[in-house]
PDB file of C-alpha atoms in Angstrom:
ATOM      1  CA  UNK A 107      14.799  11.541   6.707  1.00 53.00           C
ATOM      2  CA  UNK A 108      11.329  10.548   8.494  1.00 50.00           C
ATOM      3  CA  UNK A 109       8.411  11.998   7.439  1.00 55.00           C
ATOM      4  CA  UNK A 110       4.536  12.032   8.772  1.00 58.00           C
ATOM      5  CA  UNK A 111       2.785  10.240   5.545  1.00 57.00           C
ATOM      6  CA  UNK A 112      -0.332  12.557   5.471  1.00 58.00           C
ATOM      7  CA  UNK A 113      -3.777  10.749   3.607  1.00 55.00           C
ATOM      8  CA  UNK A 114      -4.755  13.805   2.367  1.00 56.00           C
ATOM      9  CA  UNK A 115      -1.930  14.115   0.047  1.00 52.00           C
ATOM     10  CA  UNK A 116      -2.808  10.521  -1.933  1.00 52.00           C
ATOM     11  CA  UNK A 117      -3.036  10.069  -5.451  1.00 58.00           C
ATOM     12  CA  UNK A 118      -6.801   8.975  -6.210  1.00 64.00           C
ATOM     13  CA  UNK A 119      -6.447   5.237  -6.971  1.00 63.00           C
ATOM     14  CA  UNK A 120      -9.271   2.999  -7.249  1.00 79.00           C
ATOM     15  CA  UNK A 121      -8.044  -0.412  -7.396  1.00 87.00           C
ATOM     16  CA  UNK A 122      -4.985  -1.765  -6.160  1.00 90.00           C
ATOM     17  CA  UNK A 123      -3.623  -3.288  -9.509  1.00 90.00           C
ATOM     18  CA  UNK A 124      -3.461   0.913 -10.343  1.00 88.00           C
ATOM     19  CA  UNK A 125      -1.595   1.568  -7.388  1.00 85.00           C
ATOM     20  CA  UNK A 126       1.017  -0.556  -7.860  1.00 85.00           C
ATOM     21  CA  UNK A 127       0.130  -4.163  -6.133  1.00 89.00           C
ATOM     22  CA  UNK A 128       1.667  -6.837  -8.063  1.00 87.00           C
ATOM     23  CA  UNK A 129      -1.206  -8.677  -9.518  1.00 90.00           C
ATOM     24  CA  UNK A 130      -1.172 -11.832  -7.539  1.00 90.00           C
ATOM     25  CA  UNK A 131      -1.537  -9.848  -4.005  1.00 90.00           C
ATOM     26  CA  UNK A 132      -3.963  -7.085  -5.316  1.00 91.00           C
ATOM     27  CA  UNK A 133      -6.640 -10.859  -6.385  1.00 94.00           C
ATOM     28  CA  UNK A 134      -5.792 -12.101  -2.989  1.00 93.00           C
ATOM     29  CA  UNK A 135      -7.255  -8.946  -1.555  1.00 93.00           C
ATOM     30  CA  UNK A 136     -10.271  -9.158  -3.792  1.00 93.00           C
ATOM     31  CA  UNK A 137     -10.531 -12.882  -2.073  1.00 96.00           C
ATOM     32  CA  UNK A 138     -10.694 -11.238   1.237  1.00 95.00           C
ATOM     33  CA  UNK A 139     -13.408  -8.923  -0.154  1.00 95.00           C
ATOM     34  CA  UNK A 140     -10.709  -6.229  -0.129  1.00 92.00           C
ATOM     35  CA  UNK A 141     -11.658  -4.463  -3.010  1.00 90.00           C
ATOM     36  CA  UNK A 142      -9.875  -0.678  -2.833  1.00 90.00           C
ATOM     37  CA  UNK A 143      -7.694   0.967  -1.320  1.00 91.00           C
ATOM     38  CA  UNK A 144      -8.732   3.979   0.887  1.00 87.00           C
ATOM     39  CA  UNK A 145      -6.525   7.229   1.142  1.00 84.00           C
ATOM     40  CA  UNK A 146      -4.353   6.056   3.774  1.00 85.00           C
ATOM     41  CA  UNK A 147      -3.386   2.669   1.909  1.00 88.00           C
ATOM     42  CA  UNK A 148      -2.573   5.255  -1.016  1.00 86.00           C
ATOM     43  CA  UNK A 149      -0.554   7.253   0.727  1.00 82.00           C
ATOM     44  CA  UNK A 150       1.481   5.019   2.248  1.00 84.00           C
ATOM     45  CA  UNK A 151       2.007   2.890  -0.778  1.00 85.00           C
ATOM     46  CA  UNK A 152       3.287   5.966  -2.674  1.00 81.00           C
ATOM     47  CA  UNK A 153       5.720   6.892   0.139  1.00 81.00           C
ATOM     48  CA  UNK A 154       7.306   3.525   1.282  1.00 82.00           C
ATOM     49  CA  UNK A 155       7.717   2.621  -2.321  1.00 81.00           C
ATOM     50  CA  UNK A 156       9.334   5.327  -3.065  1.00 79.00           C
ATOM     51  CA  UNK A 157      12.083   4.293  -1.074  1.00 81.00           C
ATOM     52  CA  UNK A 158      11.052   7.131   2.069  1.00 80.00           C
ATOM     53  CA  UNK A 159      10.711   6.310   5.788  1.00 79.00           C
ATOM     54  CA  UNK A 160       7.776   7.007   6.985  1.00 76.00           C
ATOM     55  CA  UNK A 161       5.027   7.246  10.204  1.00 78.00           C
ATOM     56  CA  UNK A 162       1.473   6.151   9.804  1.00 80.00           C
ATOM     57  CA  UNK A 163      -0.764   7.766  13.556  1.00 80.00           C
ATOM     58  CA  UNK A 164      -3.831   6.661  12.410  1.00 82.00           C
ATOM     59  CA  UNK A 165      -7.232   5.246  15.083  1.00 85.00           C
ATOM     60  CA  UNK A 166      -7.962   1.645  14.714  1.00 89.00           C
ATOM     61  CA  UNK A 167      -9.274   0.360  11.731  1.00 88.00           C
ATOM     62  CA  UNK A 168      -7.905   2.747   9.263  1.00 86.00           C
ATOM     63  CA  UNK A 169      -5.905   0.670   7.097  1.00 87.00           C
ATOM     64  CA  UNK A 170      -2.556   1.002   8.756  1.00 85.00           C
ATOM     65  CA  UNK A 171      -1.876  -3.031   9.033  1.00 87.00           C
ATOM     66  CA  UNK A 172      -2.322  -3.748   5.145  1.00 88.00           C
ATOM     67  CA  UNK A 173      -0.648  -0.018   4.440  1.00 86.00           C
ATOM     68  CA  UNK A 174       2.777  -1.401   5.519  1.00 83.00           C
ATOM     69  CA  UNK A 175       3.124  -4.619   3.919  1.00 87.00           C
ATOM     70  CA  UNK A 176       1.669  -4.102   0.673  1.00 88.00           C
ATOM     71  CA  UNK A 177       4.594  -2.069  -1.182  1.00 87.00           C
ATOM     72  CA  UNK A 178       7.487  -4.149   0.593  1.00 85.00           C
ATOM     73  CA  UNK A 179       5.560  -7.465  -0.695  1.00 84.00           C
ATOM     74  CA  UNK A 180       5.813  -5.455  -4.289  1.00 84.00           C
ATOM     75  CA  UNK A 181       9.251  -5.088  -4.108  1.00 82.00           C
ATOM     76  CA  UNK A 182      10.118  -8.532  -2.968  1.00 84.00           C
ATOM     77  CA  UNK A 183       7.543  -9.169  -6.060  1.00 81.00           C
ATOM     78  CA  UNK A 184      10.193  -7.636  -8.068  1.00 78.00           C
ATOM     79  CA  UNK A 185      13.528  -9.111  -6.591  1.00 79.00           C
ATOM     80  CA  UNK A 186      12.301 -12.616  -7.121  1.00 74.00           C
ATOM     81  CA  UNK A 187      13.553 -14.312 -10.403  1.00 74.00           C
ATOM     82  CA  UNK A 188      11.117 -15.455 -12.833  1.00 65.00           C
TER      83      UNK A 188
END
């Protein structure tokens, strides 16, 4: 079931580490003087990690290209043995 992934209905988050971004990603960011996530990055987070398909329409420079990757990286975070 697809569904538009609306920014409007994020959870407030201010850093990443709250959101959900395994530690060693959500530093990484920092690096890149990534520092939060904005409302789009939230939403999408909440949506593709909770297992939904999803659309991002969004203009150019939103966020879109880090809100993709960031919860599949967490749950190939969490596949990986220790």
């Amino acid at each position: 079931d697809l569904q538009l992934v609306h920014a409007s209905a994020a959870t407030n988050h201010h850093t990443f580490e709250a959101m959900g971004v395994p530690l060693l990603h959500a530093h990484n960011l920092r690096n890149a003087n990534i520092t939060a996530p904005n409302a789009l990055q939230v939403a999408a987070y909440e949506h593709v990690a909770g297992g939904r398909d999803g659309v991002i329409h969004a203009h150019t420079g939103s966020g879109k290209t880090l809100a993709l990757p960031l919860p599949l990286l967490a749950r190939l975070d969490a596949q990986r043995p220790v």
